[in-house]
Structure formats: structure tokens, C-alpha cells
Coordinates of C-alpha atoms in Angstrom, one line a residue:
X25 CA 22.4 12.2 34.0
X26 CA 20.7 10.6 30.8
X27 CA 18.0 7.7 31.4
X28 CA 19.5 4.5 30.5
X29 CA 17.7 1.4 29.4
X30 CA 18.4 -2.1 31.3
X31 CA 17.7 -3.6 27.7
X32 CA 18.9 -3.4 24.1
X33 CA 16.5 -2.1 22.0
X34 CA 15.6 -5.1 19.4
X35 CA 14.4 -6.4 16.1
X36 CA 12.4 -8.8 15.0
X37 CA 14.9 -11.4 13.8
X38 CA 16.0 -12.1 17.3
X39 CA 12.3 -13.6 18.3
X40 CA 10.6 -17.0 17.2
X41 CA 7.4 -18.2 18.1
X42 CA 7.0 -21.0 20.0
X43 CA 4.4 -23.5 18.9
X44 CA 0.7 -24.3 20.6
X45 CA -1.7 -26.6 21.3
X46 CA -3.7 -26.2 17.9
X47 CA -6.9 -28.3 17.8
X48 CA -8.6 -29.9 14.4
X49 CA -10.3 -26.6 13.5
X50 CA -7.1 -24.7 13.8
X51 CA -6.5 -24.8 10.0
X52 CA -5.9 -21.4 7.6
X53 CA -9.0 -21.5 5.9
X54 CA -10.5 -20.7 9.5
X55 CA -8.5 -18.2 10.4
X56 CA -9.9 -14.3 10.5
X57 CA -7.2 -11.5 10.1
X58 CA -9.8 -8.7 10.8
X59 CA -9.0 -6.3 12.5
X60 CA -9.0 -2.2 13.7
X61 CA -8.3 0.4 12.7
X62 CA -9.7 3.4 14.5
X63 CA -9.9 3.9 18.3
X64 CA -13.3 2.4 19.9
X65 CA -15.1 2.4 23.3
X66 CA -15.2 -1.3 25.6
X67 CA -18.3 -2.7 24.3
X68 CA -18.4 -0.9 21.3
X69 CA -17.3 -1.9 17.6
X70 CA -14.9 0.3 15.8
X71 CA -15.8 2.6 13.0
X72 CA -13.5 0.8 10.9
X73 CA -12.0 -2.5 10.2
X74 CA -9.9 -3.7 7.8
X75 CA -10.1 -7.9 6.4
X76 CA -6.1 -8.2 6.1
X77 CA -3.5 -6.5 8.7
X78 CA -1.7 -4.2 5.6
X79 CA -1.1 -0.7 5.0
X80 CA 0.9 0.9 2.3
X81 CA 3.0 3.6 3.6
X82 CA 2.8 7.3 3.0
X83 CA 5.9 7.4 0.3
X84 CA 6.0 8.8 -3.2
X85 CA 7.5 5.3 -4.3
X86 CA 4.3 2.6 -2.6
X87 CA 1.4 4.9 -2.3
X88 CA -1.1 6.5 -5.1
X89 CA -4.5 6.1 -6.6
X90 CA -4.0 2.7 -8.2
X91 CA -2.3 0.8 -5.0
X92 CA -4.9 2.0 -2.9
X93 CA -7.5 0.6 -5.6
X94 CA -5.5 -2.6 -5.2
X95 CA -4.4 -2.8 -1.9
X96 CA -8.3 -2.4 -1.1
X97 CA -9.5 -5.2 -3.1
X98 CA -7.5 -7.5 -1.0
X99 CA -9.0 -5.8 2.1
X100 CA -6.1 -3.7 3.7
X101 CA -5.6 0.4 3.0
X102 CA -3.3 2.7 1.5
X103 CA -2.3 5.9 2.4
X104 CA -1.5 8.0 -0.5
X105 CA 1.4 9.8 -0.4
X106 CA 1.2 13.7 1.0
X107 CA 4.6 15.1 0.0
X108 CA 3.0 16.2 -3.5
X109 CA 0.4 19.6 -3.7
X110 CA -2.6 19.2 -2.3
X111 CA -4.8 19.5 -5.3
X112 CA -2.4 16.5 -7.0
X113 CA -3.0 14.4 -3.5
X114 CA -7.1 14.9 -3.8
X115 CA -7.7 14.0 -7.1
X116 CA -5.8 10.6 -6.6
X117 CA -8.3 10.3 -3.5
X118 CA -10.8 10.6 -6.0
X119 CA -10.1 8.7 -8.4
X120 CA -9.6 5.9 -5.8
X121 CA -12.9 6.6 -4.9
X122 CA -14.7 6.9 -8.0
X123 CA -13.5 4.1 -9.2
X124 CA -15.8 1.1 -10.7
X125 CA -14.9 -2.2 -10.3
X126 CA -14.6 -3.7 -13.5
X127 CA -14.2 -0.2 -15.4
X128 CA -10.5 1.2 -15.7
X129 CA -9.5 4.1 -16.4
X130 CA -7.1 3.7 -19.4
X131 CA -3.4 4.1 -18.6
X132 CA -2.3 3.5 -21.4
X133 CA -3.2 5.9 -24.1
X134 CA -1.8 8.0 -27.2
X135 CA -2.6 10.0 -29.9
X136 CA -3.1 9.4 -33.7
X137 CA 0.2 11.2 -34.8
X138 CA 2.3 9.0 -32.4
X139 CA 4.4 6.3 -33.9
X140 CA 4.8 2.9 -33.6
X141 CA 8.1 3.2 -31.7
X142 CA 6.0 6.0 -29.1
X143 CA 3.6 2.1 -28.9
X144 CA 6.3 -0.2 -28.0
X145 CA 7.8 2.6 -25.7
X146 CA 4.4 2.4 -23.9
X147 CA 3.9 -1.3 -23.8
X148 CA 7.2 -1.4 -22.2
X149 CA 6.3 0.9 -19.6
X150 CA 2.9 -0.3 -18.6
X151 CA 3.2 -4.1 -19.8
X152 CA -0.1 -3.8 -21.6
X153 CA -0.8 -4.7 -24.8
X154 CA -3.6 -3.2 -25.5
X155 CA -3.5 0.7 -26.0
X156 CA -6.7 3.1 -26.2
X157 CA -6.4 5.6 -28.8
X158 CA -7.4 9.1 -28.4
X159 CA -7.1 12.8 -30.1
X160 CA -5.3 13.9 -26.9
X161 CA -3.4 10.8 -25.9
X162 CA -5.1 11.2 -22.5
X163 CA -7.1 8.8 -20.7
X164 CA -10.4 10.8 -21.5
X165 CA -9.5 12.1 -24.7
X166 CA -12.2 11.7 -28.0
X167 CA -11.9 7.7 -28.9
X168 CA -10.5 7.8 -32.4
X169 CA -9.5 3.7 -32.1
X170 CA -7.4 1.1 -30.4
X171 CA -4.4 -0.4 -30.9
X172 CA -3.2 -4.1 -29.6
X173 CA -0.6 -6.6 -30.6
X174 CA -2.5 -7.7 -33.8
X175 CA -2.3 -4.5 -35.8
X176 CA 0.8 -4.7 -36.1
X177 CA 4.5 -6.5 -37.3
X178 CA 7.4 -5.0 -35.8
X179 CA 9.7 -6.7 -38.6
X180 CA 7.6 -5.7 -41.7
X181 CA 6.9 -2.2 -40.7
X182 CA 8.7 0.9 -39.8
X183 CA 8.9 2.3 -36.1
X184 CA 8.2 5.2 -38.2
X185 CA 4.8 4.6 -38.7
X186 CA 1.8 7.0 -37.7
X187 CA -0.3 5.3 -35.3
X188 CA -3.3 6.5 -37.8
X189 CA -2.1 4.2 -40.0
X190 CA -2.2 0.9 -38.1
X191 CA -4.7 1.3 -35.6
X192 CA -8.5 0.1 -35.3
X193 CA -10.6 2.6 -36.4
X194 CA -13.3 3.8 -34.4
X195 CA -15.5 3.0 -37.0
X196 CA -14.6 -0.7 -36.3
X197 CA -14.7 -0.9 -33.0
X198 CA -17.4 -2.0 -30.8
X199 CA -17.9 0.8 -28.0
X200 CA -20.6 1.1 -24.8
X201 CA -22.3 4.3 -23.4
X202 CA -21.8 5.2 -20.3
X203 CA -24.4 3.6 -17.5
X204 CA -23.9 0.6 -18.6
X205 CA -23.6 -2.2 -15.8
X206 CA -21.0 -4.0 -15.6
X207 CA -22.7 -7.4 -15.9
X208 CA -24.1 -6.0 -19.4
X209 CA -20.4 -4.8 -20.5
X210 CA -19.2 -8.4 -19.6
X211 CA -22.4 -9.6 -21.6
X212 CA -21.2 -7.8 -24.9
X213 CA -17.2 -9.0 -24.2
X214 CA -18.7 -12.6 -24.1
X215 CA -21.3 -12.4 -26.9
X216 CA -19.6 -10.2 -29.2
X217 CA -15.8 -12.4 -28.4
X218 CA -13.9 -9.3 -27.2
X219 CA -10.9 -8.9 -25.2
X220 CA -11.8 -5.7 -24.1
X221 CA -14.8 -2.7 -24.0
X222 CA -14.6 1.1 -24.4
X223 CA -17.2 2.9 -22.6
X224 CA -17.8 6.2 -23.8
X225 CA -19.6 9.5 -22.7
X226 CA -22.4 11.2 -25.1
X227 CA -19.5 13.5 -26.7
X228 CA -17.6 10.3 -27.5
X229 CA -15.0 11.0 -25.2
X230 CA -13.7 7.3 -23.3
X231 CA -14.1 6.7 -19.8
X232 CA -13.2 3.2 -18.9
X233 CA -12.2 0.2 -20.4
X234 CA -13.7 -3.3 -19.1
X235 CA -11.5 -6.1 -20.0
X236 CA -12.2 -9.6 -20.4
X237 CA -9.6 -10.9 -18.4
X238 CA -10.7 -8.9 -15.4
X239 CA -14.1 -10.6 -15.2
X240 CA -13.3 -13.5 -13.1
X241 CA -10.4 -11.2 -11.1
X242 CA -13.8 -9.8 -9.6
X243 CA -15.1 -12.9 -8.4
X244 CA -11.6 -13.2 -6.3
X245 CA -11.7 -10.4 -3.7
X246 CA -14.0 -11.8 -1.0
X247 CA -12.0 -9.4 1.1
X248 CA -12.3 -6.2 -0.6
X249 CA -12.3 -3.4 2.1
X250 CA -16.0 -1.2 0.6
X251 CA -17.7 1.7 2.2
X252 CA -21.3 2.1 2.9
X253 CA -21.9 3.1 -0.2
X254 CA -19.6 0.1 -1.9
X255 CA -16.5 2.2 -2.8
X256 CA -12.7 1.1 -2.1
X257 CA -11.9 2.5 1.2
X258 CA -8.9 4.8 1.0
X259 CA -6.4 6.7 3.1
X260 CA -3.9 9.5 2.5
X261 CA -1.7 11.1 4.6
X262 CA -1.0 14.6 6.1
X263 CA 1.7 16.8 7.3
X264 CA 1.8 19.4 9.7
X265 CA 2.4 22.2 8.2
X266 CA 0.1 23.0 5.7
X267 CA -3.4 20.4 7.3
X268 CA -5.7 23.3 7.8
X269 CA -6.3 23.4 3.9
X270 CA -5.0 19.9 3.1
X271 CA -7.3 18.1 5.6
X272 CA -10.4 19.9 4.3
X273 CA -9.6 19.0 0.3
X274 CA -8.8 15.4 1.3
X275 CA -12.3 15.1 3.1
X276 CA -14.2 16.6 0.5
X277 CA -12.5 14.7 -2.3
X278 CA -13.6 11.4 0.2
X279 CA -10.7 10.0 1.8
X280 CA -11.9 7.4 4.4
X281 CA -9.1 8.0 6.9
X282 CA -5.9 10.2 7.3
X283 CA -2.8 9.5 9.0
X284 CA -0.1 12.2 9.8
X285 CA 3.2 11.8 8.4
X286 CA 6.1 12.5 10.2
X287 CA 9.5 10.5 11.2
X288 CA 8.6 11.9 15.1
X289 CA 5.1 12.1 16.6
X290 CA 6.0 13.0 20.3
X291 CA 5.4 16.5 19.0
X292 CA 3.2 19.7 19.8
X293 CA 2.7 19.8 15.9
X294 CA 1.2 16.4 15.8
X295 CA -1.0 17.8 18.5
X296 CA -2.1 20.8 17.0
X297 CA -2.9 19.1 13.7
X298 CA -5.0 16.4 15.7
X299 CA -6.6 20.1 17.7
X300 CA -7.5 20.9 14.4
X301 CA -9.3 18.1 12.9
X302 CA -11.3 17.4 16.3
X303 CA -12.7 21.2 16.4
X304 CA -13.6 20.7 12.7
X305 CA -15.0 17.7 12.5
X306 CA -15.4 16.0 15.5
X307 CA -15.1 11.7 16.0
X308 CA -16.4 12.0 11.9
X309 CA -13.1 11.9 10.4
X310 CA -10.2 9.6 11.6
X311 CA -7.0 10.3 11.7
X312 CA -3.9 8.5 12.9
X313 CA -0.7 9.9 14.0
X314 CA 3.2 8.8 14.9
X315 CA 5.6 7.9 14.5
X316 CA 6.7 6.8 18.5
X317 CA 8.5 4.2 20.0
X318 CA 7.8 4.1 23.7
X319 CA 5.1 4.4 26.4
X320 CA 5.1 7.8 26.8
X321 CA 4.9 9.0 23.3
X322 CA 1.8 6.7 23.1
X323 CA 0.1 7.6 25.8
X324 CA 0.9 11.6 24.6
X325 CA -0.8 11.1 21.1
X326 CA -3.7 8.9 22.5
X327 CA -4.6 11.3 25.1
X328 CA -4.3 14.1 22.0
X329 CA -7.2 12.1 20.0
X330 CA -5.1 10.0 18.0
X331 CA -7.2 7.6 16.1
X332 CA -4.4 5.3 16.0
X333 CA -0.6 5.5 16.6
X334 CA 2.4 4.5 14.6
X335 CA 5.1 2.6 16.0
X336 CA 8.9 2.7 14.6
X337 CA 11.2 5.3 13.9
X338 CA 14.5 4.4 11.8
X339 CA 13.6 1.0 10.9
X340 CA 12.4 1.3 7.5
X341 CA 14.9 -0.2 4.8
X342 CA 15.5 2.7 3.2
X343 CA 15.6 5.0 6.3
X344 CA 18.7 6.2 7.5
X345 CA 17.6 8.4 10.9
X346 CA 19.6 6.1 13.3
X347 CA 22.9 6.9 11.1
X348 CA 22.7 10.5 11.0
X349 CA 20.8 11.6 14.1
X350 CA 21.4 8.9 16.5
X351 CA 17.6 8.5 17.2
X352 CA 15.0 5.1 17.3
X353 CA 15.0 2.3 18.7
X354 CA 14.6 -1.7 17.3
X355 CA 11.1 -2.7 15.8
X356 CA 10.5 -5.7 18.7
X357 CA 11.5 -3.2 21.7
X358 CA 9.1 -0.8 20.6
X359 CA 6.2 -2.6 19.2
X360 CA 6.1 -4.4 22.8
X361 CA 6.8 -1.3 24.7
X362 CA 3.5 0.4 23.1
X363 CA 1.4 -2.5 23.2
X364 CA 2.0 -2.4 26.9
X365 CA 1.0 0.9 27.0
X366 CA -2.0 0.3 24.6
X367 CA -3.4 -2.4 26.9
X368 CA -3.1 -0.2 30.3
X369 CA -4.3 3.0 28.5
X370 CA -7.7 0.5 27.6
X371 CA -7.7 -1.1 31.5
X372 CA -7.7 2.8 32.8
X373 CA -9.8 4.4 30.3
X374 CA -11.9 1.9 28.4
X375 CA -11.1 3.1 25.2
X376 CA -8.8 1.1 22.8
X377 CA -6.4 2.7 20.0
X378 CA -5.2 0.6 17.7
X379 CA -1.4 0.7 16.8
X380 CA 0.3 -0.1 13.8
X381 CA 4.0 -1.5 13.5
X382 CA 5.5 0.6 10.6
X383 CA 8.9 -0.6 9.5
X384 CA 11.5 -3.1 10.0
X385 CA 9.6 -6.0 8.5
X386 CA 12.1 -7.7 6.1
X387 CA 10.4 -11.3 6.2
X388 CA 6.7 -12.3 6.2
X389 CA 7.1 -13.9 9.0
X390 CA 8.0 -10.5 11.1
X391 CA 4.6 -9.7 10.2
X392 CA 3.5 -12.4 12.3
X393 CA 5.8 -11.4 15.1
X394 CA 4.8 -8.1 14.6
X395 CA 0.9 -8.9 15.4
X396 CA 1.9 -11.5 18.2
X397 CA 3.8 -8.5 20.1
X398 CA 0.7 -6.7 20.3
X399 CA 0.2 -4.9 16.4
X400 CA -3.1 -4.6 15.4
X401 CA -1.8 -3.9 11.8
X402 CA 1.5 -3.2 10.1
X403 CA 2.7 -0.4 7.7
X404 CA 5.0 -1.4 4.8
X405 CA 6.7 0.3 2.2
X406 CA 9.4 -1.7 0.4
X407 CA 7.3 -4.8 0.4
X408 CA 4.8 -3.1 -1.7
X409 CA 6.9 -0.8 -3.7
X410 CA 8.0 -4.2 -5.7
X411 CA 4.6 -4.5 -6.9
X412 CA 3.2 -4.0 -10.6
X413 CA 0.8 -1.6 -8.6
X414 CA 3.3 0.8 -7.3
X415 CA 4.2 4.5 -9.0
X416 CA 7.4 3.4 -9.9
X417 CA 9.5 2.1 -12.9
X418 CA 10.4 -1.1 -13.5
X419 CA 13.8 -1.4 -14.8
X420 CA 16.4 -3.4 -16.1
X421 CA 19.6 -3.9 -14.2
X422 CA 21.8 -6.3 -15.1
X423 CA 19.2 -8.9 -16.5
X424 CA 17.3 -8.8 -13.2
X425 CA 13.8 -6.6 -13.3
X426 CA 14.0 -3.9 -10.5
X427 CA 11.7 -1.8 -9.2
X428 CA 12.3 2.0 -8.2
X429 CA 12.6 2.7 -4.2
X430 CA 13.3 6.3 -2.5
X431 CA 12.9 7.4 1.3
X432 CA 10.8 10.6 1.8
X433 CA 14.2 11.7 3.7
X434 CA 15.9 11.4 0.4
X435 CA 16.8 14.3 -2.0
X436 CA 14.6 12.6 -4.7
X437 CA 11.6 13.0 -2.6
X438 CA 12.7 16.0 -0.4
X439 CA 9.5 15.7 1.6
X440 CA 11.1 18.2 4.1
X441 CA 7.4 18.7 5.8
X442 CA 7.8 14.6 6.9
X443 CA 10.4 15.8 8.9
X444 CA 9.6 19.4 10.3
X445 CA 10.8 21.0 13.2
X446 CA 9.7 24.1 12.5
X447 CA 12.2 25.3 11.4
X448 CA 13.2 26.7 7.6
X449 CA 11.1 25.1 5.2
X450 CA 14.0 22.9 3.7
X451 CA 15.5 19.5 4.1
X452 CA 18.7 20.4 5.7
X453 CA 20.1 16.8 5.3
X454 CA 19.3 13.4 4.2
X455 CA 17.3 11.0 6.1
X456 CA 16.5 8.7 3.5
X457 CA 18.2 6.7 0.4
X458 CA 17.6 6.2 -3.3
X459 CA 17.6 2.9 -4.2
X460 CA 16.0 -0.8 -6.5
X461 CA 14.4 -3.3 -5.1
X462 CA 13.4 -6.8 -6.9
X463 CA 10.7 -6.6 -9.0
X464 CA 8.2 -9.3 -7.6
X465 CA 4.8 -9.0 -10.2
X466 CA 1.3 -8.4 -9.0
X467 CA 0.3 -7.1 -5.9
X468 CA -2.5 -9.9 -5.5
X469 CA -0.2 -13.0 -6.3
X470 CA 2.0 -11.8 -3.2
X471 CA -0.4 -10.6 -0.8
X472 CA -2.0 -14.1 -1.0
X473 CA 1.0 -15.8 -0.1
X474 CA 2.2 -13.6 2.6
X475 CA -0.9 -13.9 4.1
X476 CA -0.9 -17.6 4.0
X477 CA 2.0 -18.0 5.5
X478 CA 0.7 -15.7 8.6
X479 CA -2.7 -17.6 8.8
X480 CA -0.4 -21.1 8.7
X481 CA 2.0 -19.5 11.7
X482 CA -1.0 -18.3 13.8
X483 CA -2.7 -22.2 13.3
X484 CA 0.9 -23.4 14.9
X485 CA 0.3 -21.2 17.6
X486 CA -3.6 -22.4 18.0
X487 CA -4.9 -18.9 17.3
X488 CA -7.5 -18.3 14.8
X489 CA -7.9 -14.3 15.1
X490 CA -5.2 -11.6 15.7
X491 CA -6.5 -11.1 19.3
X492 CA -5.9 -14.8 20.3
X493 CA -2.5 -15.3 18.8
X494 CA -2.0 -11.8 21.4
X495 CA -3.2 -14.1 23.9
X496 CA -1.9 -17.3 23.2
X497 CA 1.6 -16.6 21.7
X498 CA 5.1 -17.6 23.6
X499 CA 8.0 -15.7 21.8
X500 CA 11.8 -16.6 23.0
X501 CA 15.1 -14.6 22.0
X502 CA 17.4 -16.4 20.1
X503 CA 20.7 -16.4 20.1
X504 CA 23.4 -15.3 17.0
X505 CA 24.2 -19.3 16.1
X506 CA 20.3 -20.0 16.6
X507 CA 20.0 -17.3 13.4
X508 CA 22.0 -19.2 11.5
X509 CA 20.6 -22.7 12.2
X510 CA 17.1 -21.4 11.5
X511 CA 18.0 -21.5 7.8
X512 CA 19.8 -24.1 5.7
X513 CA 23.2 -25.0 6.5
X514 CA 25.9 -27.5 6.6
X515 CA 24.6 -28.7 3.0
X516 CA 25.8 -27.8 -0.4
X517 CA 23.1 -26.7 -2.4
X518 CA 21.9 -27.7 -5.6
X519 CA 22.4 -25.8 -8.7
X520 CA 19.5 -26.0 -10.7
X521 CA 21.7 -25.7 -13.5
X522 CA 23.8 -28.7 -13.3
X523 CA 23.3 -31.4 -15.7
X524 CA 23.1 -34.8 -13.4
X525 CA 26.0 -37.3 -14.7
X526 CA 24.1 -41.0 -15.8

């Protein structure tokens, strides 16, 4: 006869947090959400730590070169997508890696015989105004010139128009070598009145732009997450089938930390893949694995080597396991489950693995909860995928900006290794859904105010790092009606578009 839980398997919106004792210093500004990563001895420190309890998830839709630039300056990682070829996957690890604060590497670029509708095209799919010029149209092409909103008049000219005709020469423009500093580039923005700086290689051809606007972004990431050597630190995931020559490419192009990507970790493949990477290369390079949702798949991938282990399976928004295969269990359950596990597998063997809670967090505050039931970090995908910083487009439905959101189950992606049995190398049916979700602006703006609201919850509780709210916190279940009191009710509310009467 099958096992049967006493419990149901539940979510996050059936806990609160009860309040603590907070004393005078128990105020956000003290509060410190580092915390990590990697597995790490009693006694010891862990290789690494991130400032802010994020991750991006693996998915085609949240995670490439330019979140984890982004995601990193505000001190959390991101784990660039796998389901793509491998030489595609390691040169977004590189450019994540090579990348200069304060010098970016043009996005949006064209080429001389373009036109001025090709410019408003591109302005309306990057939201910049400013557009490098180059003989190629790529972002290292030969500078030729440079085109912003004030060369030209969309009511006295033609869309017709040749970009050659309208743009600023090179001959006008005021340009940099490369090895220039970036406190000298900001020197010639500021003396010279620029809004922005080409910097060029010997043969002319453009490397980065330094804007004027990103000058005092810079002095705003006291978080950002740097390696030894004061690079972004970035992460990309792995699959198990091809990670004898993916791993190797993803190392050498400098990826920080890999996670395996797969809807079931309680697997011999996980195993194998973790085999691999230990007989290569030892405690050097990390790698995390999942996904499970009880004490025993835990307690399998920990003893395999795991770095870290995922928690959740069929929880994401746009994941649709529990529909067609009957298999998960809710967020809360399993979180606390593992963390159980977690904290014996420590008692017994003195080593701690950090676990990450990846999926079902619609709210900030199941974040919060999240952490509180034992989480040193959390995994999300929809959340970011919003963001200016995600791969997707932003369109317009309705009136409403949207942003583009697909499940690695989903025929768009049909990242068939993510969910391998080893069996023909095909998705045999959908896992995942294609879908919008609101566009919400700037991945900065909205990390800031998450995180406030977390730092504000754990002061309620009388916690000031992740490990004390562990401590500290009291959760209690609440019931259906309790739901529905917890937000506003029994009031009319106001339109903000009625006109009061006098």
C-alpha cells in the first residue's frame, strides 16, 4: 500500500508571521540579508555568499548575460539559461564576466544604409534613445557615427531616410581609446558636456559606451556581488545529458557556480553529473542540484556532493507538472520538510548545505516566509521576467505594457533535457505554459523595494540576519476567512477617477 501523508502538502499563503519582541536597533537599515550559497564545514565560512537572498532562475524567459550583470550589482546571482547550445550558453558567461562597470556593450546598433523607420523600430525595442552607428550594425562593428533623438524630426522627414543622412558623423563625434579608466571617461562626459562616450579599439572598431547617466547608478550598488578579481559573479545552469562538455566550456568561459536544471533531482542522473564534476575538479567548482521536495531527496543529493539543493517541484507560475503528472507537493510543506532535513544532516555530519526555495512565491512577503521556514535563498522566475533586464519583449496588449513569460516545459522553449528520463531525446508533452506577465520597469527600482519590505518583516520579528529570523520566527496557519480579512474588505474603494462633488 502507498505511503500516505498525515498532512496536506501547503503553500505559502496559508502561513503569517507572528510578530516579536524587536528592540531599538531592530530597524531596516540594520538588517543584513547575507547569506550562503555553497555547502561549508562547522566552523568554517562558505566559499560563497551572496548580499541579497535572490536568484534568477534557469529559463530562456529570466536568465542571460545582461540579468546576471544586473541581478549581480544588487548582490544576488543569476543562472543563465542552459536549454540553448553550449557555445551560445559560454559566451553569455563571458560577457557577464568581462563586463566593465560603467562600459556597455552597445545594444542598440545599426548600420549606415538602415532607415529612419529601422531607428524608431529599435528605440521601441530597447527604449533607448541613443543608437551607436556602425558599418555592420553590430555592437563591435567600425564606428561610423551616432544617432539620438536630436538628429532628427519624425514630422519633417521621411521614414525613408538613410540613416547616413541624419546621423552624427564620426568626424564629429568625440570618441576614447580603449584603456581608458573609467573615472577618466566620466572626466571627458563632464568636461566635454556629453551624454554619452564611445570607446574604441586601435582599428576603430567600438567597444563600449559609458553614459552619463550611469555615473551616479555606480555609486548605488553597495551590494554588488564581485569576485576576487572584482568581476560580477555569475551562474548558469546544466543539464544532464550533455555536462561532460557543457560543464568544461562553462568553467573555462568563468562561470562562478553551476546549478543542474531539472524538474526532478531524486535521480541517478543528477548523481552522475555531480560524479562528474567532483572527479574533474574537485570542491573548486560549485555546483547545485534539485529540484526535491522531501527529506529523503535532500539527504540523496547532499550525500551525492551537492553544493546546494533546490526545493519545489510544480509550483512555479507557469509550471504545469501537478496537472499533467500528478507529481509535487505545496511550496511551505516542502521548504520546511528539507530544512528539517538540512539542519539534522549539519547536527550528524557538521557540514551545512544551503537550500534554495525555487517557486511558488507570488507575493514579497512569501519571500520572507520562505527564509523564516528555513531557505537560505530563493529562486524566482516570473518576478524577474517582468524586468527591463530580462530577454524578453515588451509588448502591448490592450494598453497595458506586458512582458513575454514561457516554461522550459513549454513548446516554445522545448527544453526536453530539463526534464529527461532517459528516454528519446524529445519533449513528449507539455510541462510548461506560454504566457505575459505585467511589465514592472527596472530591475533595481523593484529589487529595492522587495527587499525593503523583507528587512521591515524580519525587524517585526526582532531578527536582524536570515539565521535569527530562522531562530526567532513563530508562523501560524490561517484559515480560508483569515485570507480574506488579511486584505481590504468590507469597504468600497475609491476610484481614483471620480471627480469629488463640492
Amino acid at each position: 500500500m502507498a505511503f500516505f501523508y498525515d498532512e496536506p502538502s501547503r503553500t505559502f499563503n496559508e502561513y503569517l508571521l507572528i510578530p516579536g519582541y524587536s528592540s531599538a536597533e531592530c530597524i531596516p537599515d540594520n538588517v543584513s540579508l547575507k547569506t550562503p550559497v555553497v555547502k561549508f564545514k562547522k566552523g568554517e565560512e562558505p566559499a560563497l555568499k551572496m548580499n541579497i537572498p535572490l536568484t534568477s532562475a534557469i529559463m530562456q524567459s529570466v536568465s542571460d548575460d545582461k540579468m546576471a550583470v544586473a541581478l549581480a550589482k544588487e548582490g544576488g546571482i543569476s543562472f543563465i539559461f542552459c536549454s540553448q547550445s553550449i557555445e551560445s550558453q559560454a559566451a553569455m558567461v563571458a560577457r557577464a564576466k568581462s563586463y566593465k562597470a560603467g562600459f556597455v556593450v552597445s545594444d542598440s546598433n545599426i548600420s549606415p544604409d538602415k532607415t529612419l523607420k529601422d531607428i524608431l523600430d529599435l528605440k521601441k525595442k530597447t527604449g533607448h534613445s541613443t543608437v551607436v552607428v556602425t558599418t555592420d550594425g553590430t555592437a563591435n562593428g567600425k564606428l561610423v557615427g551616432i544617432v539620438t533623438s536630436r538628429d532628427y524630426r519624425i514630422s519633417r522627414m521621411s521614414l525613408d531616410t538613410k540613416v547616413s543622412e541624419f546621423m552624427t558623423p564620426l568626424k564629429d563625434l568625440i570618441y576614447a581609446p580603449k584603456g581608458i579608466t573609467l573615472s577618466e571617461a566620466n572626466d571627458i562626459i563632464w568636461d566635454k558636456k556629453l551624454n554619452s562616450l564611445p570607446i574604441v579599439d586601435d582599428d576603430g572598431r567600438l567597444l563600449y559606451m559609458v553614459f552619463r547617466k550611469d555615473y551616479d547608478a555606480h555609486k548605488e550598488n553597495p551590494y554588488e556581488l564581485l569576485d576576487a578579481s572584482k568581476r560580477y559573479i555569475v551562474g548558469a545552469g546544466v543539464n544532464t545529458r550533455d555536462y561532460e562538455k557543457r560543464i568544461p566550456a562553462l568553467v573555462e568561459a568563468g562561470a562562478d557556480i553551476l546549478c543542474i536544471d531539472s524538474s526532478e533531482g531524486f535521480t541517478e542522473w543528477q548523481k552522475r553529473t555531480i560524479a562528474f564534476v567532483r572527479e574533474k575538479y574537485g570542491e573548486k567548482v560549485k555546483i547545485g542540484a534539485g529540484n526535491v521536495v522531501d527529506r529523503d531527496g535532500f539527504l540523496f543529493l547532499a550525500e551525492c556532493g551537492a553544493d546546494f539543493v533546490k526545493v519545489g517541484i510544480g509550483g512555479g507560475s507557469i509550471c504545469i507538472t501537478r496537472e499533467t503528472k500528478g507529481i509535487g507537493r505545496g511550496q511551505a510543506t516542502a521548504v520546511i520538510e528539507v530544512a528539517k532535513a538540512r539542519d539534522e544532516y549539519f547536527e550528524k555530519t557538521g557540514v551545512y548545505v544551503p537550500i534554495c526555495s525555487d517557486g511558488g512565491i507570488v507575493y514579497d512577503h512569501h519571500i520572507t516566509l520562505a527564509l523564516a521556514m528555513g531557505a537560505d535563498f530563493v529562486m524566482l522566475g516570473r518576478y524577474f521576467s517582468r524586468f527591463d533586464e530580462s530577454p524578453t519583449n515588451k509588448v502591448n496588449i490592450n494598453g497595458t505594457y506586458m512582458k513575454e513569460y514561457w516554461g522550459e516545459g513549454s513548446n516554445r522553449a522545448r527544453n526536453w533535457q530539463r526534464y529527461d528520463m532517459g528516454g528519446d531525446q524529445k519533449l513528449s508533452f507539455e510541462e510548461g505554459v506560454d504566457s505575459y506577465v505585467p511589465y514592472a520597469g527596472s530591475l533595481k527600482d523593484n529589487v529595492t523595494l522587495t527587499l525593503s519590505k523583507v528587512k521591515s518583516t524580519m525587524c517585526n520579528c526582532g531578527a536582524l540576519t536570515i539565521p535569527e529570523l530562522q531562530k526567532k520566527a513563530k508562523l501560524t496557519l490561517v484559515s480560508s476567512t483569515s485570507i480574506v480579512e488579511g486584505g481590504a474588505h468590507d469597504v468600497i474603494l475609491k476610484d481614483k477617477n471620480v471627480t469629488p462633488i463640492k
